[in-house]
XYZ file of N, CA, C and O in Angstrom:
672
model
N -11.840 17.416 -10.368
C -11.394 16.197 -9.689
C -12.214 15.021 -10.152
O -13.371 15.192 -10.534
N -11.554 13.630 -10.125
C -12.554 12.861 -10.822
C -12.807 11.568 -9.411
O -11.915 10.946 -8.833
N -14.133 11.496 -9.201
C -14.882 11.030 -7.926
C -13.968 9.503 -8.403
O -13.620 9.163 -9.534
N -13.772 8.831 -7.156
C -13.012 7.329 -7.386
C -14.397 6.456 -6.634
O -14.434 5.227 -6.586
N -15.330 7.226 -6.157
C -16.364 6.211 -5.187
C -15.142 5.444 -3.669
O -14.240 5.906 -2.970
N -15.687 4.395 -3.777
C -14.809 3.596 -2.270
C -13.627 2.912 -2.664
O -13.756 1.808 -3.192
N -12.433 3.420 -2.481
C -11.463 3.309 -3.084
C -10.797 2.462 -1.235
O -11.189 2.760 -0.107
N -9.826 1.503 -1.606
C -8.646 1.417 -0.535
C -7.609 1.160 -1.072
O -7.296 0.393 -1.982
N -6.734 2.302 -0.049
C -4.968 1.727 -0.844
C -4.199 1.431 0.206
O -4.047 2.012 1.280
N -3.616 0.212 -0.346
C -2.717 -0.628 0.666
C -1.001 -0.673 0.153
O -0.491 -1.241 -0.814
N -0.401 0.155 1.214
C 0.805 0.402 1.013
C 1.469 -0.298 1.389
O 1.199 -0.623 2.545
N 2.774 -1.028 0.740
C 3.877 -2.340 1.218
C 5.465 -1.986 0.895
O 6.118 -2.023 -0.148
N 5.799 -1.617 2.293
C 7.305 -1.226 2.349
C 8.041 -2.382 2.496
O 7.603 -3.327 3.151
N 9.173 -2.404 1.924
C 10.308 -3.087 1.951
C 11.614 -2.891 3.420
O 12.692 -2.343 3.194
N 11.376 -3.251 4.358
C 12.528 -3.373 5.023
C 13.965 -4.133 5.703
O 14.702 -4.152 6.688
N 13.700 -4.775 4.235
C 14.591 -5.983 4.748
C 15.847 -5.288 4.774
O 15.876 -4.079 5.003
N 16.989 -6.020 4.538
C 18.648 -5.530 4.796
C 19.058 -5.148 3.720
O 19.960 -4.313 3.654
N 18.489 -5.671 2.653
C 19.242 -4.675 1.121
C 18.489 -3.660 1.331
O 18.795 -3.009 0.332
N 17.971 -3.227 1.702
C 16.791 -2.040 2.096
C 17.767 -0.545 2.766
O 17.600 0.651 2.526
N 18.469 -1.024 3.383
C 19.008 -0.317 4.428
C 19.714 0.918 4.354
O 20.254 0.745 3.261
N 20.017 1.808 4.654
C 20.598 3.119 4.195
C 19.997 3.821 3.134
O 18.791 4.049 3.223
N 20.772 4.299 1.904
C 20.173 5.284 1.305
C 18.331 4.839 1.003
O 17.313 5.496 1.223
N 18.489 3.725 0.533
C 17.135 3.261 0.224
C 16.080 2.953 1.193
O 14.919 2.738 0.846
N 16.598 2.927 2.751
C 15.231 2.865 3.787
C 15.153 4.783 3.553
O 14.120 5.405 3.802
N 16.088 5.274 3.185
C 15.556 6.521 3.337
C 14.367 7.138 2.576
O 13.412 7.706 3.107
N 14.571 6.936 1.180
C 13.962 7.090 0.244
C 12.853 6.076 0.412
O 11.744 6.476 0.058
N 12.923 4.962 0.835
C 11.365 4.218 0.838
C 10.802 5.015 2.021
O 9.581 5.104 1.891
N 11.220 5.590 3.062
C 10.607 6.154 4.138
C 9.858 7.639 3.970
O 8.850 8.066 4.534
N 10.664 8.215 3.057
C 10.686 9.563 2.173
C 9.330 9.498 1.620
O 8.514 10.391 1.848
N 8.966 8.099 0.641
C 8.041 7.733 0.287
C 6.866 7.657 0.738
O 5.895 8.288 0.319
N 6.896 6.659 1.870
C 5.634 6.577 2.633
C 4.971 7.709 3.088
O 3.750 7.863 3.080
N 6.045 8.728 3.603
C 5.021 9.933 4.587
C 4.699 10.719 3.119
O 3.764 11.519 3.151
N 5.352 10.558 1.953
C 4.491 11.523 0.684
C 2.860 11.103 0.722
O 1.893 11.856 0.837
N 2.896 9.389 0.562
C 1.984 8.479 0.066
C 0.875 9.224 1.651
O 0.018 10.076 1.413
N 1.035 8.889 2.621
C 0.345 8.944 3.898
C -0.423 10.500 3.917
O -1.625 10.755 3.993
N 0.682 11.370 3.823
C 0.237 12.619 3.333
C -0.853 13.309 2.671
O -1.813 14.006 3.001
N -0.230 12.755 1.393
C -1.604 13.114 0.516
C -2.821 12.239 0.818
O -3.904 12.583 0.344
N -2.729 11.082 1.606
C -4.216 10.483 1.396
C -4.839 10.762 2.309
O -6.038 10.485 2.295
N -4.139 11.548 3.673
C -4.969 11.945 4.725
C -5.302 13.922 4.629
O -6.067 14.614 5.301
N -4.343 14.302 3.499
C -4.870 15.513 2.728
C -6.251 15.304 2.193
O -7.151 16.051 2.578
N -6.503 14.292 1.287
C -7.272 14.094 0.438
C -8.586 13.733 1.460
O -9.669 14.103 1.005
N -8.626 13.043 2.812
C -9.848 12.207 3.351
C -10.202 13.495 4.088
O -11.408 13.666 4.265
N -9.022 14.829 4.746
C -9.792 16.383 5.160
C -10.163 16.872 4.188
O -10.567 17.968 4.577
N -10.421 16.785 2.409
C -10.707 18.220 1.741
C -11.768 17.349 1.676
O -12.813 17.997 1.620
N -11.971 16.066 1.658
C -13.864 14.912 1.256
C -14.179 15.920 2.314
O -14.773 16.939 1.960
N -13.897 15.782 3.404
C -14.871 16.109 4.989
C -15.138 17.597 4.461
O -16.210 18.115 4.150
N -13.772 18.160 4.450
C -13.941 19.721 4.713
C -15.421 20.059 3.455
O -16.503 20.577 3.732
N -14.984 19.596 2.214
C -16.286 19.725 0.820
C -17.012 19.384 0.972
O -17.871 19.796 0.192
N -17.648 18.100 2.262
C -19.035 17.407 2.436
C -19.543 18.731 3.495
O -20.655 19.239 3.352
N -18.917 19.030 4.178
C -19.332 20.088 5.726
C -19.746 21.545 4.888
O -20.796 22.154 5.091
N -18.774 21.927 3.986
C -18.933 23.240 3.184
C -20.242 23.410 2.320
O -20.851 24.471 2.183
N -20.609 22.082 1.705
C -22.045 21.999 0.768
C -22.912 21.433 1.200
O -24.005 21.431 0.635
N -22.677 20.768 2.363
C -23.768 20.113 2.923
C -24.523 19.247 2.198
O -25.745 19.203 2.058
N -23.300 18.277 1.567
C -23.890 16.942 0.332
C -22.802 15.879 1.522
O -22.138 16.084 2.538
N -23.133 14.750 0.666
C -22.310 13.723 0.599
C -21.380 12.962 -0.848
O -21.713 11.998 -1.538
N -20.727 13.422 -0.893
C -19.778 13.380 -1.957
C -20.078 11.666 -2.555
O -20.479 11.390 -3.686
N -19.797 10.792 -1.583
C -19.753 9.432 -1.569
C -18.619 9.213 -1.922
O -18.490 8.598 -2.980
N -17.673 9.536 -1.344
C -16.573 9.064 -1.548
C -15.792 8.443 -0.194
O -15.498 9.170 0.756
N -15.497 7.007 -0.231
C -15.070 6.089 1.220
C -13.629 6.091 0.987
O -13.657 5.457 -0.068
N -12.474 6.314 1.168
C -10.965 6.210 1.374
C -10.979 5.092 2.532
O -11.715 5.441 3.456
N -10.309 3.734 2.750
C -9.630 3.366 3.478
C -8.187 3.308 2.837
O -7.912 3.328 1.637
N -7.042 3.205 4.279
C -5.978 2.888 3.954
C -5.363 1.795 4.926
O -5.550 1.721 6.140
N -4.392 0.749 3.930
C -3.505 -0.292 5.024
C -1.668 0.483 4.731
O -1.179 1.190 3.849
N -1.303 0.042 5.631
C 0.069 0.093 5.579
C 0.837 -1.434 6.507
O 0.917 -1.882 7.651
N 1.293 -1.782 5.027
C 2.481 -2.682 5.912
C 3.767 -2.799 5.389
O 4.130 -2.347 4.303
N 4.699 -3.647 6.485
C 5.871 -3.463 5.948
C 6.376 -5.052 6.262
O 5.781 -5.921 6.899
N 7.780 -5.114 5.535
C 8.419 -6.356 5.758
C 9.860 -6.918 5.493
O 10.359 -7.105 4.383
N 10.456 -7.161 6.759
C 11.502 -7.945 6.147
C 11.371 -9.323 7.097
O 10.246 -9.822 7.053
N 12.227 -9.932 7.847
C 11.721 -11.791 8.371
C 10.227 -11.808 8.295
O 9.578 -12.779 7.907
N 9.690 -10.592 8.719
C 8.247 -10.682 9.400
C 7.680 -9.652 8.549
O 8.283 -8.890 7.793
N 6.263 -9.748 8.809
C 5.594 -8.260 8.290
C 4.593 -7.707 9.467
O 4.013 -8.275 10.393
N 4.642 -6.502 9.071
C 3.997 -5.846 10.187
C 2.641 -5.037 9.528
O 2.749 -4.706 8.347
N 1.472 -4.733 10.185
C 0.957 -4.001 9.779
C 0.378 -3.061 10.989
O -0.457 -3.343 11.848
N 1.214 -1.663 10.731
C 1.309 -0.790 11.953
C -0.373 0.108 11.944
O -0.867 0.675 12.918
N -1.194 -0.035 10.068
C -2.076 0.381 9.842
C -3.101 -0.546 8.642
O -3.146 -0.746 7.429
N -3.978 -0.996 10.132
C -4.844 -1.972 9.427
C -5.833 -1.148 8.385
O -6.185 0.017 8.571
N -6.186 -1.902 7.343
C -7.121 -1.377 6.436
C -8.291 -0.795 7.338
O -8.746 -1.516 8.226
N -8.804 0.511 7.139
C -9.069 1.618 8.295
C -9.321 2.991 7.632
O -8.731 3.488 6.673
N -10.133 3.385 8.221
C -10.151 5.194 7.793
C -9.435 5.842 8.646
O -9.351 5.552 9.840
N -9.004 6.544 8.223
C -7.966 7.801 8.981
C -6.914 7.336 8.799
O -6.639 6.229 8.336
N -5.867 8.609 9.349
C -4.538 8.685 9.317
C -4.425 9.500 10.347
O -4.869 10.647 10.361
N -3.475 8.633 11.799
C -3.789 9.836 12.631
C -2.323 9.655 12.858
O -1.832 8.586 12.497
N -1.660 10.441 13.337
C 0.118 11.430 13.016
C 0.672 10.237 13.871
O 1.877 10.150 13.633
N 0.301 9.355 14.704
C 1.200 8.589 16.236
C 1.369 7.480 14.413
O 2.476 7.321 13.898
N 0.089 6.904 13.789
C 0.495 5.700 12.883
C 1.431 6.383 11.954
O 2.530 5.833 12.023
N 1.420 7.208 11.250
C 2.548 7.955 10.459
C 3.782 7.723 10.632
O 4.617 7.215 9.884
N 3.891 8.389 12.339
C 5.525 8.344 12.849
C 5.827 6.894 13.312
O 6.921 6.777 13.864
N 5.153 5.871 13.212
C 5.164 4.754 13.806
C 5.844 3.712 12.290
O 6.827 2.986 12.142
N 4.875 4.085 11.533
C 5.704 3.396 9.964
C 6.446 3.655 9.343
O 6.931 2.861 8.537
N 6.888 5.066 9.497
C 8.133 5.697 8.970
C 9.232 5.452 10.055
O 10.376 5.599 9.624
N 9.112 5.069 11.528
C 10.448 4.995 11.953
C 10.767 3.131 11.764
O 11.834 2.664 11.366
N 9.564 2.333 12.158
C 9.515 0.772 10.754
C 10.190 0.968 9.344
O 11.016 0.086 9.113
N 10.074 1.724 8.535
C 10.408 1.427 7.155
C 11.820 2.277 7.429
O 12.560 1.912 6.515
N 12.486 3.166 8.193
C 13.611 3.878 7.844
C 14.376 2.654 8.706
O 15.517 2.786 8.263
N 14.442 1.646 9.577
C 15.250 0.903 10.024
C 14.808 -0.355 9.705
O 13.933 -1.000 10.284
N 15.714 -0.786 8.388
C 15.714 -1.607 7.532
C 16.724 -2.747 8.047
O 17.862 -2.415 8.381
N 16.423 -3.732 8.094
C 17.651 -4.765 8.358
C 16.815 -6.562 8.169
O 15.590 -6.625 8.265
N 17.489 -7.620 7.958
C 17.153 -9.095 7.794
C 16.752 -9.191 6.556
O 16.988 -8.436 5.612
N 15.710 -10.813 6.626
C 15.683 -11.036 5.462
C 13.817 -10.670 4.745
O 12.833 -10.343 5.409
N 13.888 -10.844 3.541
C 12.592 -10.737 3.065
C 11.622 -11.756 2.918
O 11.738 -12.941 2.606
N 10.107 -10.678 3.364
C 8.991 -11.617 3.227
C 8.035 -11.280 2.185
O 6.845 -11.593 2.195
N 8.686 -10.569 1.217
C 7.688 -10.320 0.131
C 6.438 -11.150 -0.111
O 5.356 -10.751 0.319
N 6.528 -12.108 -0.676
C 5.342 -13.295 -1.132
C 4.279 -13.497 -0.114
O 3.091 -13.760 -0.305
N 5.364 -13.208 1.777
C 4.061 -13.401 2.557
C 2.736 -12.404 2.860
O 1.578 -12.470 3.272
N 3.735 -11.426 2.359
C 3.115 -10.401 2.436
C 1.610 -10.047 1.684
O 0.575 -9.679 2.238
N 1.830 -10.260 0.404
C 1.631 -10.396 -0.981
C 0.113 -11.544 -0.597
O -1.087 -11.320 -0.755
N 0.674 -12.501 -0.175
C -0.298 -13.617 0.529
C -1.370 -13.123 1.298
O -2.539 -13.298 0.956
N -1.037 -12.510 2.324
C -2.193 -11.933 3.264
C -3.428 -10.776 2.765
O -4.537 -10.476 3.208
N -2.354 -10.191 1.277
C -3.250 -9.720 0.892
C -4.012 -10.111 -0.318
O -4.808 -9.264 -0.723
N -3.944 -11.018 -0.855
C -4.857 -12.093 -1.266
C -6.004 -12.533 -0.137
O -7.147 -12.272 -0.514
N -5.905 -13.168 1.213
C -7.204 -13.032 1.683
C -7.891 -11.777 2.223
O -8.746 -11.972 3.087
N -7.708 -10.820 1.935
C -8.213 -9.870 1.736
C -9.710 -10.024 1.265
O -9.693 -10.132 0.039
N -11.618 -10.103 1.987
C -12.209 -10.563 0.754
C -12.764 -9.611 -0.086
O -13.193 -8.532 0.323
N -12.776 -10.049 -1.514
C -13.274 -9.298 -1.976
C -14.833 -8.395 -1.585
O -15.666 -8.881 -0.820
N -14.957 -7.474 -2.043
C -16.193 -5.961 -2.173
C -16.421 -5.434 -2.675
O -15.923 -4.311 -2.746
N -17.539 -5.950 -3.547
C -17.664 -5.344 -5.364
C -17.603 -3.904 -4.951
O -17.406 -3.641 -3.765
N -17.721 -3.171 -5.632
C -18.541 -2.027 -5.574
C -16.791 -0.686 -5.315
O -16.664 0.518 -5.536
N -15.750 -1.822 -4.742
C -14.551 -0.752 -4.217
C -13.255 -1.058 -5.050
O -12.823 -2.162 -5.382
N -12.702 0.286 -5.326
C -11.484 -0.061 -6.383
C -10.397 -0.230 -5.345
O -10.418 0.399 -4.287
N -9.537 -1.010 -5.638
C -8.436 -1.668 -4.557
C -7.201 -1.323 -5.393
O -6.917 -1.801 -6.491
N -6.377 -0.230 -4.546
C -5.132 0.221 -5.064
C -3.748 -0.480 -3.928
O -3.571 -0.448 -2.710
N -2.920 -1.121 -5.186
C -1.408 -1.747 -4.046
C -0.597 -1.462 -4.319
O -0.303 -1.713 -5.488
N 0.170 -0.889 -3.660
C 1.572 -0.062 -4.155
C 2.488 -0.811 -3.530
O 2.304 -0.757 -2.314
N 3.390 -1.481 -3.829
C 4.731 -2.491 -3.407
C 5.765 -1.334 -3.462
O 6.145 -0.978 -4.577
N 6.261 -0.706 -2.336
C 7.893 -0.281 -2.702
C 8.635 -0.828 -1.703
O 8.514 -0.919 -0.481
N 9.952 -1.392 -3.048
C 10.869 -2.371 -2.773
C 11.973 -2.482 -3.742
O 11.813 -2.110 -4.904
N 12.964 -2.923 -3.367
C 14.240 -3.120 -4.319
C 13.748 -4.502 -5.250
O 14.169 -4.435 -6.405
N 13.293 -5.191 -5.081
C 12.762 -6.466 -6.115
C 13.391 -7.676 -5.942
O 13.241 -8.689 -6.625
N 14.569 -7.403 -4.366
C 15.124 -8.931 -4.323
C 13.925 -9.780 -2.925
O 14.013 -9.973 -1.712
N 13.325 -9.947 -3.556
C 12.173 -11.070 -3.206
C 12.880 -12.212 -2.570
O 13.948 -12.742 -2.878
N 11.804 -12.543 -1.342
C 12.364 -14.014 -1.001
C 11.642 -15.084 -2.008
O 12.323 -16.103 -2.120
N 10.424 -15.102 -2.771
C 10.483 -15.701 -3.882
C 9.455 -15.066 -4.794
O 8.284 -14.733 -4.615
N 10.300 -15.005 -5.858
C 9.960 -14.254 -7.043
C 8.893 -15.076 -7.659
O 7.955 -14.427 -8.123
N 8.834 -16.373 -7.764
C 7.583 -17.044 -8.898
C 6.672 -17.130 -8.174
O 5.622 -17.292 -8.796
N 6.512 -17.086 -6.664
C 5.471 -16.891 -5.965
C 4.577 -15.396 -5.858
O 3.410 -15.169 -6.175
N 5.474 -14.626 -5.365
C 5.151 -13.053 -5.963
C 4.535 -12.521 -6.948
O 3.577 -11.763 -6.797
N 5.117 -12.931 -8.307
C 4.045 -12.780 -9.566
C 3.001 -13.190 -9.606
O 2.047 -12.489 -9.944
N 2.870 -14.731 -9.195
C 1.909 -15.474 -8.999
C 0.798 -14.631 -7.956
O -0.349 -14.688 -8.400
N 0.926 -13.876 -6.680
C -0.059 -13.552 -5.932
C -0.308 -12.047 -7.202
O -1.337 -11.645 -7.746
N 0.765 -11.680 -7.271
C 0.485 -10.363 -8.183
C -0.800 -10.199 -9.510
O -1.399 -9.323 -10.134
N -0.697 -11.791 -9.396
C -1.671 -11.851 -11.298
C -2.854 -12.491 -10.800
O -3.811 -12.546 -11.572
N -2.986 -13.067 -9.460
C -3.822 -13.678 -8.682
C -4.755 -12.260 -8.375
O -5.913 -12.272 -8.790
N -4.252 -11.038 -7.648
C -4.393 -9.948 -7.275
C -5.124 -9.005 -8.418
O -6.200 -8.437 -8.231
N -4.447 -8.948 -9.480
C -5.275 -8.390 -10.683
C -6.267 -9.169 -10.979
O -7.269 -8.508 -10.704
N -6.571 -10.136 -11.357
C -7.376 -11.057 -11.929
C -8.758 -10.698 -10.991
O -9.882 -10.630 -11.488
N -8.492 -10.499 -9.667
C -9.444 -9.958 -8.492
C -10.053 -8.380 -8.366
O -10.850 -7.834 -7.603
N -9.201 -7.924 -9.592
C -9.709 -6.367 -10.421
C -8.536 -5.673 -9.078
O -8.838 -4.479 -9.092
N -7.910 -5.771 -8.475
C -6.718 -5.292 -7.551
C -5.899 -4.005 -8.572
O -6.160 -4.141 -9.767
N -5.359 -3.313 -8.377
C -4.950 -2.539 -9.493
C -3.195 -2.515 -8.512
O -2.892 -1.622 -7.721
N -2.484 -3.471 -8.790
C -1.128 -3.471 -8.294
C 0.066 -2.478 -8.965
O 0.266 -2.287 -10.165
N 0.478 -2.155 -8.315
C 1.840 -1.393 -8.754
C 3.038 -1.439 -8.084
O 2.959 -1.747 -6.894
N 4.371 -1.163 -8.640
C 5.658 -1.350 -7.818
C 6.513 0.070 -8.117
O 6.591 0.965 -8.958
N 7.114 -0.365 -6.802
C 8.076 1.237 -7.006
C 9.180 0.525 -6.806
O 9.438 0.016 -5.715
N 9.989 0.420 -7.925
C 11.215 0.384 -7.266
C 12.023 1.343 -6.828
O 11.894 2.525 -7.144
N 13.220 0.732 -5.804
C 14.293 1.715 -4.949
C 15.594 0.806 -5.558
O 15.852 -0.382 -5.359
N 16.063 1.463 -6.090
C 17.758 1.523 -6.213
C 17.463 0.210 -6.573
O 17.624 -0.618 -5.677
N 17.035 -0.232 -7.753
C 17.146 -1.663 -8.407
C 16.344 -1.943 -9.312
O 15.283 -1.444 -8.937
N 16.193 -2.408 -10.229
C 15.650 -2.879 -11.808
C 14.528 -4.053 -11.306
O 13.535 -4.426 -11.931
N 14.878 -4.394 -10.327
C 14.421 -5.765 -9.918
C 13.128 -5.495 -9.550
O 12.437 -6.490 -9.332
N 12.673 -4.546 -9.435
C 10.832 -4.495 -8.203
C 10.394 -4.055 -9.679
O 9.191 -4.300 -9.771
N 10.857 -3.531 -10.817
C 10.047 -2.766 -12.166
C 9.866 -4.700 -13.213
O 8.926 -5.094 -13.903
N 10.659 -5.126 -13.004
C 10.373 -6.604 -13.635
C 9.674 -7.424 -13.116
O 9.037 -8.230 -13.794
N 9.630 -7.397 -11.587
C 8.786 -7.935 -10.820
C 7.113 -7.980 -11.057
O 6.312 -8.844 -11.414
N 7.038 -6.509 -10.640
C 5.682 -6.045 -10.854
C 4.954 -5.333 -12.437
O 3.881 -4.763 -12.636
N 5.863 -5.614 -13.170
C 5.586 -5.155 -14.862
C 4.374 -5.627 -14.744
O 4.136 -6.586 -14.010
N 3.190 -4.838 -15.652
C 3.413 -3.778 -16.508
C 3.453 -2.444 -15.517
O 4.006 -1.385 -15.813
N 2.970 -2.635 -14.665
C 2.876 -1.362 -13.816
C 3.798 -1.150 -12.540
O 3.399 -1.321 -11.389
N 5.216 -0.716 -12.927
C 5.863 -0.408 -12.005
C 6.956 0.611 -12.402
O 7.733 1.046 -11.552
């Protein structure tokens, strides 16, 4: 396994109204994979720190938010993953409807402040119809430039892989 040190990953669902049906499914499908493995991953740190009686040094936080008029964040940047926030963002991201706040989103996590020392992972999944696209890139290259390591998933559209190029 290769040690990441203090890593946080901040997950950003899409729930606006193009969102809706097959694709809140599959973005919802998504999240509890994403949620899954990272609260797999923060019991085998514990379970391997308790078993050897070291400290690994390894810090996991995770955010989760989502957005369509509004954004929500049902899981503030935070350790743990406990099952009530799970079922709480997956029944948010599977009922998809209005319009999008991508950019604001995108925004909030720009003041985010920086913390040398921690690698910052962002995963955007979304169809790519943005409420504004030149703003979006703009926080996106704002976000890297801040050593942010951004990525996009798109759902059922070309649009979130052009968005967030090179890494989507």
């Amino acid at each position: 396994r290769r040690l990441t040190g203090k890593t946080d990953y901040v997950l950003i669902f899409d729930r606006s109204g193009s969102m809706s049906g097959e694709r809140a499914k599959a973005a919802a499908s998504s999240l509890v994979i994403c949620l899954e493995a990272l609260a797999l991953m923060e019991r085998d740190i514990k379970a391997a720190e308790a078993e050897h009686n070291i400290d690994v040094d390894l810090d996991i936080r995770t955010a989760v938010y989502t957005f369509n008029d509004i954004v929500d964040n049902p899981k503030p940047l935070s350790h743990g993953l406990d099952t009530k926030a799970r079922l709480d963002t997956y029944s948010l991201v599977a009922s998809a409807g209005g319009n999008n706040a991508d950019s604001h989103v995108l925004r909030m996590i720009e003041e985010y402040p920086d913390e040398p020392g921690r690698r910052r992972i962002l995963v955007m999944v979304a169809d790519g119809q943005a409420d504004d696209k030149a703003r979006c890139i703009e926080s996106t290259r704002h976000l890297r430039n801040r050593h942010w390591e951004v990525y996009g998933i798109s759902i059922g559209s070309d649009d979130a892989v052009a968005l967030y190029a090179p890494h989507s």
